[in-house]
Amino acid sequence: TDCLLCHPQGELVIHEDAGWRCIRAMEPGFPLFYRVIAQGHVREWSEVPDDQAWRAMRWVRAIEQALLALPEAVRPHKVNLAQLGNVVPHVHWHVIGRREEDSHFPAPIWAAAQRPQPEALLAAQAAALAALAELLVRLEQHEVVPAVSYLIGVIPQGRIGVGWATSAIDGTAERPSVT
């Protein structure tokens, strides 16, 4: 087919597995724009198997959380989520970090611009995201979710603690106990 999402060119892939591809969209004027794209050509969200739909939502949420954890100077004021498929009938989610200063805010990015682009802000966002993207693309696939979790301040296991094995290393505990 001629589907742009089935045959991508020039996209910055953040994560890819058998079911989904997560990319930084590289849309001019919107550096906080990401897509979570079904690997197979699926036209409607309701056609996505339940386990794959949950997986996609995990990625949508992880990207949103990572955007909201950016430094305050470049952090979005709002994150827009959209799953349209009118132009490209291939299931994909848009995750778009928005700033009040962006050229279209509060209207959708597909609407007419309401003001000029804030060039200094765009440059700062692009630099912050380039550093984040450089980190993420170097990770192994199984490392991406934990890395994003740590970056946004959510510890996957729920807490940090020192267990008996650690204290046994320095000789302060001879056997496990609850104290």
PDB file of C-alpha atoms in Angstrom:
ATOM      1  CA  THR A   1       0.000   0.000   0.000  1.00  0.00           C
ATOM      2  CA  ASP A   2       0.947   3.670  -0.083  1.00  0.00           C
ATOM      3  CA  CYS A   3       0.463   4.061   3.677  1.00  0.00           C
ATOM      4  CA  LEU A   4       2.970   6.576   5.069  1.00  0.00           C
ATOM      5  CA  LEU A   5       2.987   4.798   8.434  1.00  0.00           C
ATOM      6  CA  CYS A   6       3.623   1.339   6.941  1.00  0.00           C
ATOM      7  CA  HIS A   7       6.592   2.671   4.953  1.00  0.00           C
ATOM      8  CA  PRO A   8       8.096   5.447   7.122  1.00  0.00           C
ATOM      9  CA  GLN A   9      11.069   7.555   6.130  1.00  0.00           C
ATOM     10  CA  GLY A  10      13.213   9.825   8.242  1.00  0.00           C
ATOM     11  CA  GLU A  11      11.509   9.258  11.585  1.00  0.00           C
ATOM     12  CA  LEU A  12      13.310   9.198  14.928  1.00  0.00           C
ATOM     13  CA  VAL A  13      12.376   5.848  16.484  1.00  0.00           C
ATOM     14  CA  ILE A  14      12.335   5.878  20.301  1.00  0.00           C
ATOM     15  CA  HIS A  15      11.036   2.324  20.765  1.00  0.00           C
ATOM     16  CA  GLU A  16      10.030  -0.485  18.445  1.00  0.00           C
ATOM     17  CA  ASP A  17       8.703  -3.965  19.094  1.00  0.00           C
ATOM     18  CA  ALA A  18       6.477  -6.450  17.257  1.00  0.00           C
ATOM     19  CA  GLY A  19       3.308  -4.475  18.014  1.00  0.00           C
ATOM     20  CA  TRP A  20       4.198  -0.782  18.201  1.00  0.00           C
ATOM     21  CA  ARG A  21       6.661   1.847  17.021  1.00  0.00           C
ATOM     22  CA  CYS A  22       7.107   5.000  19.125  1.00  0.00           C
ATOM     23  CA  ILE A  23       8.596   7.971  17.299  1.00  0.00           C
ATOM     24  CA  ARG A  24       9.383  11.622  17.756  1.00  0.00           C
ATOM     25  CA  ALA A  25       7.290  13.080  14.964  1.00  0.00           C
ATOM     26  CA  MET A  26       9.721  15.849  13.886  1.00  0.00           C
ATOM     27  CA  GLU A  27       6.845  18.197  12.991  1.00  0.00           C
ATOM     28  CA  PRO A  28       8.127  21.746  12.336  1.00  0.00           C
ATOM     29  CA  GLY A  29       7.200  24.051  15.197  1.00  0.00           C
ATOM     30  CA  PHE A  30       6.146  21.208  17.515  1.00  0.00           C
ATOM     31  CA  PRO A  31       9.220  19.551  19.039  1.00  0.00           C
ATOM     32  CA  LEU A  32       7.131  17.852  21.773  1.00  0.00           C
ATOM     33  CA  PHE A  33       5.178  15.771  19.224  1.00  0.00           C
ATOM     34  CA  TYR A  34       5.322  11.970  19.404  1.00  0.00           C
ATOM     35  CA  ARG A  35       3.402   9.135  17.742  1.00  0.00           C
ATOM     36  CA  VAL A  36       2.696   5.585  18.898  1.00  0.00           C
ATOM     37  CA  ILE A  37       2.052   3.624  15.689  1.00  0.00           C
ATOM     38  CA  ALA A  38       0.667   0.119  15.198  1.00  0.00           C
ATOM     39  CA  GLN A  39       3.207  -2.025  13.348  1.00  0.00           C
ATOM     40  CA  GLY A  40       0.512  -3.823  11.361  1.00  0.00           C
ATOM     41  CA  HIS A  41      -1.858  -1.938   9.106  1.00  0.00           C
ATOM     42  CA  VAL A  42      -4.984  -1.631  11.250  1.00  0.00           C
ATOM     43  CA  ARG A  43      -7.636   0.953  10.323  1.00  0.00           C
ATOM     44  CA  GLU A  44      -9.690   1.166  13.540  1.00  0.00           C
ATOM     45  CA  TRP A  45      -8.766   1.174  17.240  1.00  0.00           C
ATOM     46  CA  SER A  46     -11.465  -1.446  17.912  1.00  0.00           C
ATOM     47  CA  GLU A  47      -9.594  -3.854  15.594  1.00  0.00           C
ATOM     48  CA  VAL A  48      -6.493  -3.806  17.816  1.00  0.00           C
ATOM     49  CA  PRO A  49      -6.354  -6.907  20.079  1.00  0.00           C
ATOM     50  CA  ASP A  50      -6.922  -6.060  23.755  1.00  0.00           C
ATOM     51  CA  ASP A  51      -3.406  -6.961  24.879  1.00  0.00           C
ATOM     52  CA  GLN A  52      -1.905  -4.757  22.164  1.00  0.00           C
ATOM     53  CA  ALA A  53      -4.289  -1.888  22.985  1.00  0.00           C
ATOM     54  CA  TRP A  54      -3.126  -1.981  26.617  1.00  0.00           C
ATOM     55  CA  ARG A  55       0.479  -2.006  25.451  1.00  0.00           C
ATOM     56  CA  ALA A  56      -0.110   1.050  23.244  1.00  0.00           C
ATOM     57  CA  MET A  57      -1.706   2.910  26.143  1.00  0.00           C
ATOM     58  CA  ARG A  58       1.335   2.118  28.287  1.00  0.00           C
ATOM     59  CA  TRP A  59       3.518   3.821  25.692  1.00  0.00           C
ATOM     60  CA  VAL A  60       1.158   6.785  25.298  1.00  0.00           C
ATOM     61  CA  ARG A  61       1.178   7.266  29.066  1.00  0.00           C
ATOM     62  CA  ALA A  62       4.963   6.822  29.371  1.00  0.00           C
ATOM     63  CA  ILE A  63       5.582   9.474  26.717  1.00  0.00           C
ATOM     64  CA  GLU A  64       3.115  11.848  28.374  1.00  0.00           C
ATOM     65  CA  GLN A  65       4.784  11.335  31.757  1.00  0.00           C
ATOM     66  CA  ALA A  66       8.246  11.862  30.271  1.00  0.00           C
ATOM     67  CA  LEU A  67       7.111  15.140  28.671  1.00  0.00           C
ATOM     68  CA  LEU A  68       5.623  16.337  31.955  1.00  0.00           C
ATOM     69  CA  ALA A  69       8.925  15.543  33.704  1.00  0.00           C
ATOM     70  CA  LEU A  70      10.975  17.830  31.447  1.00  0.00           C
ATOM     71  CA  PRO A  71      12.640  20.851  33.066  1.00  0.00           C
ATOM     72  CA  GLU A  72      10.125  23.605  33.799  1.00  0.00           C
ATOM     73  CA  ALA A  73      11.516  25.944  31.135  1.00  0.00           C
ATOM     74  CA  VAL A  74      10.559  23.498  28.354  1.00  0.00           C
ATOM     75  CA  ARG A  75       7.853  21.395  30.075  1.00  0.00           C
ATOM     76  CA  PRO A  76       4.447  21.457  28.342  1.00  0.00           C
ATOM     77  CA  HIS A  77       1.535  23.157  30.096  1.00  0.00           C
ATOM     78  CA  LYS A  78      -0.787  20.512  28.606  1.00  0.00           C
ATOM     79  CA  VAL A  79      -0.371  17.246  26.714  1.00  0.00           C
ATOM     80  CA  ASN A  80      -2.872  16.561  23.929  1.00  0.00           C
ATOM     81  CA  LEU A  81      -3.720  12.978  22.978  1.00  0.00           C
ATOM     82  CA  ALA A  82      -5.429  12.154  19.695  1.00  0.00           C
ATOM     83  CA  GLN A  83      -6.220   9.076  17.657  1.00  0.00           C
ATOM     84  CA  LEU A  84      -7.792  10.244  14.415  1.00  0.00           C
ATOM     85  CA  GLY A  85      -6.703   8.340  11.332  1.00  0.00           C
ATOM     86  CA  ASN A  86      -8.663  10.489   8.887  1.00  0.00           C
ATOM     87  CA  VAL A  87      -5.671  11.441   6.741  1.00  0.00           C
ATOM     88  CA  VAL A  88      -3.757   8.173   7.226  1.00  0.00           C
ATOM     89  CA  PRO A  89      -6.173   5.310   7.979  1.00  0.00           C
ATOM     90  CA  HIS A  90      -3.656   3.422  10.109  1.00  0.00           C
ATOM     91  CA  VAL A  91      -4.037   3.234  13.894  1.00  0.00           C
ATOM     92  CA  HIS A  92      -1.686   5.636  15.628  1.00  0.00           C
ATOM     93  CA  TRP A  93      -1.790   7.905  18.659  1.00  0.00           C
ATOM     94  CA  HIS A  94      -0.542  11.485  18.735  1.00  0.00           C
ATOM     95  CA  VAL A  95       1.065  12.604  22.016  1.00  0.00           C
ATOM     96  CA  ILE A  96       1.672  16.339  21.744  1.00  0.00           C
ATOM     97  CA  GLY A  97       3.180  18.502  24.451  1.00  0.00           C
ATOM     98  CA  ARG A  98       1.684  21.998  24.278  1.00  0.00           C
ATOM     99  CA  ARG A  99       2.880  25.312  25.675  1.00  0.00           C
ATOM    100  CA  GLU A 100       0.710  28.396  26.012  1.00  0.00           C
ATOM    101  CA  GLU A 101       3.283  30.198  23.868  1.00  0.00           C
ATOM    102  CA  ASP A 102       3.023  27.752  20.943  1.00  0.00           C
ATOM    103  CA  SER A 103       1.749  29.200  17.686  1.00  0.00           C
ATOM    104  CA  HIS A 104      -1.593  27.380  17.798  1.00  0.00           C
ATOM    105  CA  PHE A 105      -2.416  27.144  21.537  1.00  0.00           C
ATOM    106  CA  PRO A 106      -5.130  26.620  22.738  1.00  0.00           C
ATOM    107  CA  ALA A 107      -6.423  25.409  19.354  1.00  0.00           C
ATOM    108  CA  PRO A 108      -5.349  22.015  17.956  1.00  0.00           C
ATOM    109  CA  ILE A 109      -2.038  22.000  16.110  1.00  0.00           C
ATOM    110  CA  TRP A 110      -3.963  21.249  12.912  1.00  0.00           C
ATOM    111  CA  ALA A 111      -5.873  24.560  13.160  1.00  0.00           C
ATOM    112  CA  ALA A 112      -4.656  27.907  11.857  1.00  0.00           C
ATOM    113  CA  ALA A 113      -1.758  29.510  13.723  1.00  0.00           C
ATOM    114  CA  GLN A 114      -2.779  32.204  16.180  1.00  0.00           C
ATOM    115  CA  ARG A 115       0.671  33.806  16.640  1.00  0.00           C
ATOM    116  CA  PRO A 116       4.264  33.459  15.389  1.00  0.00           C
ATOM    117  CA  GLN A 117       6.369  30.543  16.537  1.00  0.00           C
ATOM    118  CA  PRO A 118       8.367  31.213  19.750  1.00  0.00           C
ATOM    119  CA  GLU A 119      11.792  30.458  18.249  1.00  0.00           C
ATOM    120  CA  ALA A 120      13.782  30.602  21.525  1.00  0.00           C
ATOM    121  CA  LEU A 121      11.398  28.165  23.234  1.00  0.00           C
ATOM    122  CA  LEU A 122      11.455  25.809  20.246  1.00  0.00           C
ATOM    123  CA  ALA A 123      15.259  25.785  20.272  1.00  0.00           C
ATOM    124  CA  ALA A 124      15.360  25.027  24.017  1.00  0.00           C
ATOM    125  CA  GLN A 125      12.770  22.237  23.660  1.00  0.00           C
ATOM    126  CA  ALA A 126      14.620  20.737  20.702  1.00  0.00           C
ATOM    127  CA  ALA A 127      17.900  20.667  22.662  1.00  0.00           C
ATOM    128  CA  ALA A 128      16.284  19.036  25.719  1.00  0.00           C
ATOM    129  CA  LEU A 129      14.537  16.443  23.578  1.00  0.00           C
ATOM    130  CA  ALA A 130      17.628  15.678  21.529  1.00  0.00           C
ATOM    131  CA  ALA A 131      19.455  14.782  24.746  1.00  0.00           C
ATOM    132  CA  LEU A 132      16.526  12.620  25.914  1.00  0.00           C
ATOM    133  CA  ALA A 133      16.216  10.910  22.527  1.00  0.00           C
ATOM    134  CA  GLU A 134      19.959  10.231  22.418  1.00  0.00           C
ATOM    135  CA  LEU A 135      19.687   8.458  25.762  1.00  0.00           C
ATOM    136  CA  LEU A 136      16.604   6.418  24.840  1.00  0.00           C
ATOM    137  CA  VAL A 137      17.817   5.171  21.454  1.00  0.00           C
ATOM    138  CA  ARG A 138      21.023   3.812  23.046  1.00  0.00           C
ATOM    139  CA  LEU A 139      19.083   1.608  25.462  1.00  0.00           C
ATOM    140  CA  GLU A 140      18.188  -2.023  24.910  1.00  0.00           C
ATOM    141  CA  GLN A 141      14.448  -2.565  24.359  1.00  0.00           C
ATOM    142  CA  HIS A 142      13.939  -4.010  27.855  1.00  0.00           C
ATOM    143  CA  GLU A 143      15.634  -0.946  29.401  1.00  0.00           C
ATOM    144  CA  VAL A 144      13.356   1.743  27.881  1.00  0.00           C
ATOM    145  CA  VAL A 145      10.369   1.471  30.252  1.00  0.00           C
ATOM    146  CA  PRO A 146      12.497   1.391  33.439  1.00  0.00           C
ATOM    147  CA  ALA A 147      14.592   4.314  32.163  1.00  0.00           C
ATOM    148  CA  VAL A 148      11.504   6.426  31.430  1.00  0.00           C
ATOM    149  CA  SER A 149      10.134   5.468  34.846  1.00  0.00           C
ATOM    150  CA  TYR A 150      13.276   6.713  36.589  1.00  0.00           C
ATOM    151  CA  LEU A 151      13.376   9.884  34.465  1.00  0.00           C
ATOM    152  CA  ILE A 152       9.824  10.788  35.494  1.00  0.00           C
ATOM    153  CA  GLY A 153      10.400   9.884  39.136  1.00  0.00           C
ATOM    154  CA  VAL A 154       8.346   6.694  39.265  1.00  0.00           C
ATOM    155  CA  ILE A 155      10.327   3.781  40.646  1.00  0.00           C
ATOM    156  CA  PRO A 156       9.129   0.565  38.928  1.00  0.00           C
ATOM    157  CA  GLN A 157       9.261  -1.506  42.125  1.00  0.00           C
ATOM    158  CA  GLY A 158       7.495   1.250  44.085  1.00  0.00           C
ATOM    159  CA  ARG A 159      10.256   2.028  46.608  1.00  0.00           C
ATOM    160  CA  ILE A 160      13.964   2.014  47.175  1.00  0.00           C
ATOM    161  CA  GLY A 161      15.238   0.043  50.104  1.00  0.00           C
ATOM    162  CA  VAL A 162      18.237  -1.752  51.472  1.00  0.00           C
ATOM    163  CA  GLY A 163      17.647  -5.431  52.019  1.00  0.00           C
ATOM    164  CA  TRP A 164      19.333  -8.048  54.120  1.00  0.00           C
ATOM    165  CA  ALA A 165      21.655  -9.077  51.296  1.00  0.00           C
ATOM    166  CA  THR A 166      23.097  -5.558  51.137  1.00  0.00           C
ATOM    167  CA  SER A 167      23.695  -5.365  54.875  1.00  0.00           C
ATOM    168  CA  ALA A 168      25.243  -8.836  54.802  1.00  0.00           C
ATOM    169  CA  ILE A 169      27.874  -7.559  52.373  1.00  0.00           C
ATOM    170  CA  ASP A 170      29.261  -5.064  54.876  1.00  0.00           C
ATOM    171  CA  GLY A 171      29.035  -7.561  57.761  1.00  0.00           C
ATOM    172  CA  THR A 172      26.423  -5.730  59.822  1.00  0.00           C
ATOM    173  CA  ALA A 173      23.920  -8.589  59.615  1.00  0.00           C
ATOM    174  CA  GLU A 174      24.671 -12.247  60.099  1.00  0.00           C
ATOM    175  CA  ARG A 175      21.242 -13.515  59.126  1.00  0.00           C
ATOM    176  CA  PRO A 176      17.925 -12.130  57.843  1.00  0.00           C
ATOM    177  CA  SER A 177      15.605 -10.654  60.418  1.00  0.00           C
ATOM    178  CA  VAL A 178      12.664  -8.270  60.641  1.00  0.00           C
ATOM    179  CA  THR A 179      13.541  -5.407  62.954  1.00  0.00           C
TER     180      THR A 179
END
